[in-house]
């Protein structure tokens, strides 16, 4: 089992110190992994583009490296430059981070304020499929053994539900004022990624 920073405070200190140096030198940037001493959240952490190296070097599950990467790229420039250090500092040496992703996934899917399900009509095919996936993650968090075929069935149902309404979704967008829609989308996107960053930091901090 992976444990954060392989249980060593000195490992955490090494990566925190590295990230602080990159932050002070304004070397944390969007859009690429690692070039000429500059890079994104992942690049400035491990000095490469290999998410899997989080497991070997930091004892952090690869899926959390990918999640950090996605959130970083979605954040506004100022928040993005602060996020990698927040990520590293939130993790306790020796913590078990295996349930951070399942808990984040449940929040992202069905949270009343930020979850994907709030964009669907209650009891629609999309709503039901989102909750079905969330239920699998809840079972995982509770310690159950969720079978591969259950994940595949839930994924297939979700894909079918969204394909069925694709034309209706495009039609709805076609009637929106383009400029207003773009502004609203940008504002919503910034708010969404900030909320995701804060939630991930909260879950990392809680892990023991």
PDB file of C-alpha atoms in Angstrom:
ATOM      1  CA  UNK A   1       0.000   0.000   0.000  1.00  0.00           C
ATOM      2  CA  UNK A   2       1.202   3.495  -0.825  1.00  0.00           C
ATOM      3  CA  UNK A   3       1.725   5.869   2.067  1.00  0.00           C
ATOM      4  CA  UNK A   4       2.267   9.568   1.503  1.00  0.00           C
ATOM      5  CA  UNK A   5       5.876  10.711   1.268  1.00  0.00           C
ATOM      6  CA  UNK A   6       6.729   7.093   2.130  1.00  0.00           C
ATOM      7  CA  UNK A   7       6.180   8.082   5.747  1.00  0.00           C
ATOM      8  CA  UNK A   8       9.127  10.477   5.807  1.00  0.00           C
ATOM      9  CA  UNK A   9       8.954  14.145   6.774  1.00  0.00           C
ATOM     10  CA  UNK A  10      12.251  14.767   4.988  1.00  0.00           C
ATOM     11  CA  UNK A  11      10.689  13.627   1.712  1.00  0.00           C
ATOM     12  CA  UNK A  12       7.862  16.101   2.140  1.00  0.00           C
ATOM     13  CA  UNK A  13      10.327  18.830   3.061  1.00  0.00           C
ATOM     14  CA  UNK A  14      12.332  18.155  -0.104  1.00  0.00           C
ATOM     15  CA  UNK A  15       9.358  18.567  -2.451  1.00  0.00           C
ATOM     16  CA  UNK A  16       7.874  21.510  -0.557  1.00  0.00           C
ATOM     17  CA  UNK A  17      11.235  23.303  -0.671  1.00  0.00           C
ATOM     18  CA  UNK A  18      11.550  22.564  -4.392  1.00  0.00           C
ATOM     19  CA  UNK A  19       8.082  23.932  -5.106  1.00  0.00           C
ATOM     20  CA  UNK A  20       8.686  27.066  -3.037  1.00  0.00           C
ATOM     21  CA  UNK A  21      11.805  27.746  -5.103  1.00  0.00           C
ATOM     22  CA  UNK A  22       9.874  27.356  -8.366  1.00  0.00           C
ATOM     23  CA  UNK A  23       7.140  29.609  -7.021  1.00  0.00           C
ATOM     24  CA  UNK A  24       9.595  32.306  -5.923  1.00  0.00           C
ATOM     25  CA  UNK A  25      11.301  32.217  -9.322  1.00  0.00           C
ATOM     26  CA  UNK A  26       7.935  32.447 -11.156  1.00  0.00           C
ATOM     27  CA  UNK A  27       8.634  29.154 -12.944  1.00  0.00           C
ATOM     28  CA  UNK A  28       5.167  27.593 -12.477  1.00  0.00           C
ATOM     29  CA  UNK A  29       3.330  27.929 -15.776  1.00  0.00           C
ATOM     30  CA  UNK A  30       0.334  26.601 -17.675  1.00  0.00           C
ATOM     31  CA  UNK A  31       0.434  24.637 -20.882  1.00  0.00           C
ATOM     32  CA  UNK A  32       3.451  22.327 -20.724  1.00  0.00           C
ATOM     33  CA  UNK A  33       5.016  19.862 -18.329  1.00  0.00           C
ATOM     34  CA  UNK A  34       8.712  20.570 -17.922  1.00  0.00           C
ATOM     35  CA  UNK A  35      11.043  22.635 -20.092  1.00  0.00           C
ATOM     36  CA  UNK A  36      14.142  24.686 -19.248  1.00  0.00           C
ATOM     37  CA  UNK A  37      13.529  24.628 -15.501  1.00  0.00           C
ATOM     38  CA  UNK A  38       9.894  25.695 -15.790  1.00  0.00           C
ATOM     39  CA  UNK A  39       6.658  23.757 -15.845  1.00  0.00           C
ATOM     40  CA  UNK A  40       3.190  22.975 -14.627  1.00  0.00           C
ATOM     41  CA  UNK A  41       2.184  21.575 -11.248  1.00  0.00           C
ATOM     42  CA  UNK A  42       3.367  18.086 -12.152  1.00  0.00           C
ATOM     43  CA  UNK A  43       6.494  19.253 -13.946  1.00  0.00           C
ATOM     44  CA  UNK A  44       7.656  21.475 -11.096  1.00  0.00           C
ATOM     45  CA  UNK A  45       7.028  18.675  -8.607  1.00  0.00           C
ATOM     46  CA  UNK A  46       8.869  15.789 -10.273  1.00  0.00           C
ATOM     47  CA  UNK A  47      10.764  17.566 -13.076  1.00  0.00           C
ATOM     48  CA  UNK A  48       9.175  15.362 -15.748  1.00  0.00           C
ATOM     49  CA  UNK A  49       5.802  14.604 -17.327  1.00  0.00           C
ATOM     50  CA  UNK A  50       5.405  11.167 -15.747  1.00  0.00           C
ATOM     51  CA  UNK A  51       2.371  11.159 -13.443  1.00  0.00           C
ATOM     52  CA  UNK A  52       3.242   7.638 -12.319  1.00  0.00           C
ATOM     53  CA  UNK A  53       6.430   8.982 -10.705  1.00  0.00           C
ATOM     54  CA  UNK A  54       4.268  10.506  -7.956  1.00  0.00           C
ATOM     55  CA  UNK A  55       3.854   6.976  -6.622  1.00  0.00           C
ATOM     56  CA  UNK A  56       7.557   6.153  -6.691  1.00  0.00           C
ATOM     57  CA  UNK A  57       8.845   9.529  -5.507  1.00  0.00           C
ATOM     58  CA  UNK A  58       6.096  10.899  -3.252  1.00  0.00           C
ATOM     59  CA  UNK A  59       3.965   7.895  -2.318  1.00  0.00           C
ATOM     60  CA  UNK A  60       0.973   9.686  -3.855  1.00  0.00           C
ATOM     61  CA  UNK A  61      -1.483   7.739  -6.089  1.00  0.00           C
ATOM     62  CA  UNK A  62      -1.078   8.508  -9.787  1.00  0.00           C
ATOM     63  CA  UNK A  63      -4.764   9.396 -10.120  1.00  0.00           C
ATOM     64  CA  UNK A  64      -4.218  12.303  -7.706  1.00  0.00           C
ATOM     65  CA  UNK A  65      -1.320  13.528  -9.830  1.00  0.00           C
ATOM     66  CA  UNK A  66      -3.629  13.520 -12.838  1.00  0.00           C
ATOM     67  CA  UNK A  67      -6.334  15.294 -10.841  1.00  0.00           C
ATOM     68  CA  UNK A  68      -3.862  17.924  -9.647  1.00  0.00           C
ATOM     69  CA  UNK A  69      -2.766  18.397 -13.259  1.00  0.00           C
ATOM     70  CA  UNK A  70      -6.331  18.860 -14.538  1.00  0.00           C
ATOM     71  CA  UNK A  71      -7.305  21.313 -11.810  1.00  0.00           C
ATOM     72  CA  UNK A  72      -4.071  23.293 -12.213  1.00  0.00           C
ATOM     73  CA  UNK A  73      -4.675  23.787 -15.931  1.00  0.00           C
ATOM     74  CA  UNK A  74      -8.225  24.983 -15.243  1.00  0.00           C
ATOM     75  CA  UNK A  75      -7.345  27.542 -12.569  1.00  0.00           C
ATOM     76  CA  UNK A  76      -6.714  31.198 -13.278  1.00  0.00           C
ATOM     77  CA  UNK A  77      -3.052  32.139 -13.419  1.00  0.00           C
ATOM     78  CA  UNK A  78      -2.679  33.460  -9.870  1.00  0.00           C
ATOM     79  CA  UNK A  79      -4.502  30.573  -8.212  1.00  0.00           C
ATOM     80  CA  UNK A  80      -2.667  28.072 -10.400  1.00  0.00           C
ATOM     81  CA  UNK A  81       0.745  29.302  -9.232  1.00  0.00           C
ATOM     82  CA  UNK A  82      -0.280  28.735  -5.593  1.00  0.00           C
ATOM     83  CA  UNK A  83      -2.032  25.397  -6.054  1.00  0.00           C
ATOM     84  CA  UNK A  84       0.954  22.981  -6.375  1.00  0.00           C
ATOM     85  CA  UNK A  85       2.410  24.135  -3.048  1.00  0.00           C
ATOM     86  CA  UNK A  86      -1.011  23.907  -1.383  1.00  0.00           C
ATOM     87  CA  UNK A  87      -1.278  20.354  -2.707  1.00  0.00           C
ATOM     88  CA  UNK A  88       2.090  19.275  -1.305  1.00  0.00           C
ATOM     89  CA  UNK A  89       1.676  21.021   2.041  1.00  0.00           C
ATOM     90  CA  UNK A  90      -1.786  19.534   2.641  1.00  0.00           C
ATOM     91  CA  UNK A  91      -0.505  15.940   2.616  1.00  0.00           C
ATOM     92  CA  UNK A  92       0.679  14.387   5.878  1.00  0.00           C
ATOM     93  CA  UNK A  93       3.685  12.036   5.724  1.00  0.00           C
ATOM     94  CA  UNK A  94       2.417   8.502   6.240  1.00  0.00           C
ATOM     95  CA  UNK A  95      -1.186   9.294   5.231  1.00  0.00           C
ATOM     96  CA  UNK A  96      -3.250   6.778   3.289  1.00  0.00           C
ATOM     97  CA  UNK A  97      -4.547   8.726   0.282  1.00  0.00           C
ATOM     98  CA  UNK A  98      -6.388   5.830  -1.365  1.00  0.00           C
ATOM     99  CA  UNK A  99      -9.856   7.195  -0.576  1.00  0.00           C
ATOM    100  CA  UNK A 100      -9.193  10.782  -1.635  1.00  0.00           C
ATOM    101  CA  UNK A 101     -10.162  10.175  -5.272  1.00  0.00           C
ATOM    102  CA  UNK A 102     -13.380   8.221  -4.501  1.00  0.00           C
ATOM    103  CA  UNK A 103     -14.502  10.930  -2.061  1.00  0.00           C
ATOM    104  CA  UNK A 104     -13.654  13.660  -4.568  1.00  0.00           C
ATOM    105  CA  UNK A 105     -15.537  11.783  -7.297  1.00  0.00           C
ATOM    106  CA  UNK A 106     -18.706  11.540  -5.176  1.00  0.00           C
ATOM    107  CA  UNK A 107     -18.497  15.270  -4.447  1.00  0.00           C
ATOM    108  CA  UNK A 108     -17.877  16.132  -8.098  1.00  0.00           C
ATOM    109  CA  UNK A 109     -20.810  14.013  -9.237  1.00  0.00           C
ATOM    110  CA  UNK A 110     -23.595  14.764  -6.757  1.00  0.00           C
ATOM    111  CA  UNK A 111     -22.679  17.670  -4.464  1.00  0.00           C
ATOM    112  CA  UNK A 112     -25.729  19.945  -4.280  1.00  0.00           C
ATOM    113  CA  UNK A 113     -23.732  23.112  -5.019  1.00  0.00           C
ATOM    114  CA  UNK A 114     -20.945  21.888  -7.305  1.00  0.00           C
ATOM    115  CA  UNK A 115     -21.881  18.416  -8.548  1.00  0.00           C
ATOM    116  CA  UNK A 116     -22.455  17.503 -12.183  1.00  0.00           C
ATOM    117  CA  UNK A 117     -25.910  16.120 -11.362  1.00  0.00           C
ATOM    118  CA  UNK A 118     -27.282  19.604 -10.688  1.00  0.00           C
ATOM    119  CA  UNK A 119     -27.083  20.288 -14.444  1.00  0.00           C
ATOM    120  CA  UNK A 120     -29.503  17.456 -15.186  1.00  0.00           C
ATOM    121  CA  UNK A 121     -33.250  17.106 -14.724  1.00  0.00           C
ATOM    122  CA  UNK A 122     -34.153  15.042 -11.661  1.00  0.00           C
ATOM    123  CA  UNK A 123     -34.914  11.411 -12.545  1.00  0.00           C
ATOM    124  CA  UNK A 124     -33.739  11.884 -16.136  1.00  0.00           C
ATOM    125  CA  UNK A 125     -31.484   9.216 -17.646  1.00  0.00           C
ATOM    126  CA  UNK A 126     -28.470  11.464 -17.038  1.00  0.00           C
ATOM    127  CA  UNK A 127     -29.419  12.106 -13.415  1.00  0.00           C
ATOM    128  CA  UNK A 128     -29.919   8.407 -12.718  1.00  0.00           C
ATOM    129  CA  UNK A 129     -26.651   7.401 -14.393  1.00  0.00           C
ATOM    130  CA  UNK A 130     -24.635  10.014 -12.460  1.00  0.00           C
ATOM    131  CA  UNK A 131     -26.066   8.824  -9.157  1.00  0.00           C
ATOM    132  CA  UNK A 132     -25.385   5.201 -10.113  1.00  0.00           C
ATOM    133  CA  UNK A 133     -21.685   5.960 -10.570  1.00  0.00           C
ATOM    134  CA  UNK A 134     -21.624   7.939  -7.315  1.00  0.00           C
ATOM    135  CA  UNK A 135     -23.198   4.973  -5.534  1.00  0.00           C
ATOM    136  CA  UNK A 136     -20.367   2.717  -6.719  1.00  0.00           C
ATOM    137  CA  UNK A 137     -17.818   5.142  -5.298  1.00  0.00           C
ATOM    138  CA  UNK A 138     -19.772   5.286  -2.026  1.00  0.00           C
ATOM    139  CA  UNK A 139     -19.614   1.508  -1.791  1.00  0.00           C
ATOM    140  CA  UNK A 140     -15.868   1.652  -2.429  1.00  0.00           C
ATOM    141  CA  UNK A 141     -15.449   4.202   0.365  1.00  0.00           C
ATOM    142  CA  UNK A 142     -17.459   1.937   2.670  1.00  0.00           C
ATOM    143  CA  UNK A 143     -14.965  -0.845   2.040  1.00  0.00           C
ATOM    144  CA  UNK A 144     -16.949  -2.954  -0.420  1.00  0.00           C
ATOM    145  CA  UNK A 145     -15.368  -4.790  -3.335  1.00  0.00           C
ATOM    146  CA  UNK A 146     -16.932  -3.218  -6.422  1.00  0.00           C
ATOM    147  CA  UNK A 147     -16.588  -5.533  -9.411  1.00  0.00           C
ATOM    148  CA  UNK A 148     -15.078  -4.418 -12.717  1.00  0.00           C
ATOM    149  CA  UNK A 149     -18.260  -5.330 -14.580  1.00  0.00           C
ATOM    150  CA  UNK A 150     -20.240  -2.989 -12.319  1.00  0.00           C
ATOM    151  CA  UNK A 151     -17.995  -0.057 -13.263  1.00  0.00           C
ATOM    152  CA  UNK A 152     -18.266  -0.976 -16.950  1.00  0.00           C
ATOM    153  CA  UNK A 153     -22.057  -1.211 -16.802  1.00  0.00           C
ATOM    154  CA  UNK A 154     -22.334   2.162 -15.067  1.00  0.00           C
ATOM    155  CA  UNK A 155     -19.996   3.784 -17.589  1.00  0.00           C
ATOM    156  CA  UNK A 156     -21.956   2.356 -20.524  1.00  0.00           C
ATOM    157  CA  UNK A 157     -25.262   3.577 -19.057  1.00  0.00           C
ATOM    158  CA  UNK A 158     -23.825   7.074 -18.545  1.00  0.00           C
ATOM    159  CA  UNK A 159     -22.518   7.215 -22.120  1.00  0.00           C
ATOM    160  CA  UNK A 160     -25.885   6.112 -23.515  1.00  0.00           C
ATOM    161  CA  UNK A 161     -27.807   8.609 -21.403  1.00  0.00           C
ATOM    162  CA  UNK A 162     -25.755  11.559 -22.625  1.00  0.00           C
ATOM    163  CA  UNK A 163     -25.738  10.447 -26.270  1.00  0.00           C
ATOM    164  CA  UNK A 164     -29.536  10.364 -26.272  1.00  0.00           C
ATOM    165  CA  UNK A 165     -29.815  14.049 -25.380  1.00  0.00           C
ATOM    166  CA  UNK A 166     -26.865  15.357 -27.402  1.00  0.00           C
ATOM    167  CA  UNK A 167     -29.010  16.966 -30.109  1.00  0.00           C
ATOM    168  CA  UNK A 168     -31.263  18.673 -27.568  1.00  0.00           C
ATOM    169  CA  UNK A 169     -28.250  20.096 -25.763  1.00  0.00           C
ATOM    170  CA  UNK A 170     -26.779  21.542 -28.951  1.00  0.00           C
ATOM    171  CA  UNK A 171     -30.147  23.063 -29.884  1.00  0.00           C
ATOM    172  CA  UNK A 172     -30.428  24.786 -26.513  1.00  0.00           C
ATOM    173  CA  UNK A 173     -26.989  26.334 -26.872  1.00  0.00           C
ATOM    174  CA  UNK A 174     -27.794  27.536 -30.369  1.00  0.00           C
ATOM    175  CA  UNK A 175     -30.465  29.880 -29.017  1.00  0.00           C
ATOM    176  CA  UNK A 176     -28.159  31.484 -26.447  1.00  0.00           C
ATOM    177  CA  UNK A 177     -26.466  34.804 -27.082  1.00  0.00           C
ATOM    178  CA  UNK A 178     -22.898  33.818 -27.997  1.00  0.00           C
ATOM    179  CA  UNK A 179     -21.039  36.581 -26.153  1.00  0.00           C
ATOM    180  CA  UNK A 180     -23.109  36.291 -22.973  1.00  0.00           C
ATOM    181  CA  UNK A 181     -22.797  32.520 -23.051  1.00  0.00           C
ATOM    182  CA  UNK A 182     -19.027  32.734 -23.406  1.00  0.00           C
ATOM    183  CA  UNK A 183     -18.709  35.139 -20.483  1.00  0.00           C
ATOM    184  CA  UNK A 184     -20.958  33.012 -18.308  1.00  0.00           C
ATOM    185  CA  UNK A 185     -19.075  29.860 -19.233  1.00  0.00           C
ATOM    186  CA  UNK A 186     -15.726  31.441 -18.380  1.00  0.00           C
ATOM    187  CA  UNK A 187     -16.972  32.678 -15.008  1.00  0.00           C
ATOM    188  CA  UNK A 188     -18.536  29.308 -14.211  1.00  0.00           C
ATOM    189  CA  UNK A 189     -15.366  27.520 -15.254  1.00  0.00           C
ATOM    190  CA  UNK A 190     -13.184  29.624 -12.942  1.00  0.00           C
ATOM    191  CA  UNK A 191     -15.579  29.120 -10.044  1.00  0.00           C
ATOM    192  CA  UNK A 192     -15.763  25.387 -10.703  1.00  0.00           C
ATOM    193  CA  UNK A 193     -12.017  24.805 -10.772  1.00  0.00           C
ATOM    194  CA  UNK A 194     -11.462  26.914  -7.665  1.00  0.00           C
ATOM    195  CA  UNK A 195     -14.070  24.831  -5.841  1.00  0.00           C
ATOM    196  CA  UNK A 196     -12.384  21.656  -7.076  1.00  0.00           C
ATOM    197  CA  UNK A 197      -8.998  22.868  -5.854  1.00  0.00           C
ATOM    198  CA  UNK A 198     -10.385  23.723  -2.421  1.00  0.00           C
ATOM    199  CA  UNK A 199     -12.175  20.369  -2.131  1.00  0.00           C
ATOM    200  CA  UNK A 200      -9.081  18.405  -3.087  1.00  0.00           C
ATOM    201  CA  UNK A 201      -6.981  20.277  -0.536  1.00  0.00           C
ATOM    202  CA  UNK A 202      -9.641  19.602   2.111  1.00  0.00           C
ATOM    203  CA  UNK A 203      -9.640  15.858   1.381  1.00  0.00           C
ATOM    204  CA  UNK A 204      -5.837  15.652   1.301  1.00  0.00           C
ATOM    205  CA  UNK A 205      -5.657  17.446   4.644  1.00  0.00           C
ATOM    206  CA  UNK A 206      -8.170  15.059   6.218  1.00  0.00           C
ATOM    207  CA  UNK A 207      -6.371  11.880   5.126  1.00  0.00           C
ATOM    208  CA  UNK A 208      -4.408  10.137   7.878  1.00  0.00           C
TER     209      UNK A 208
END
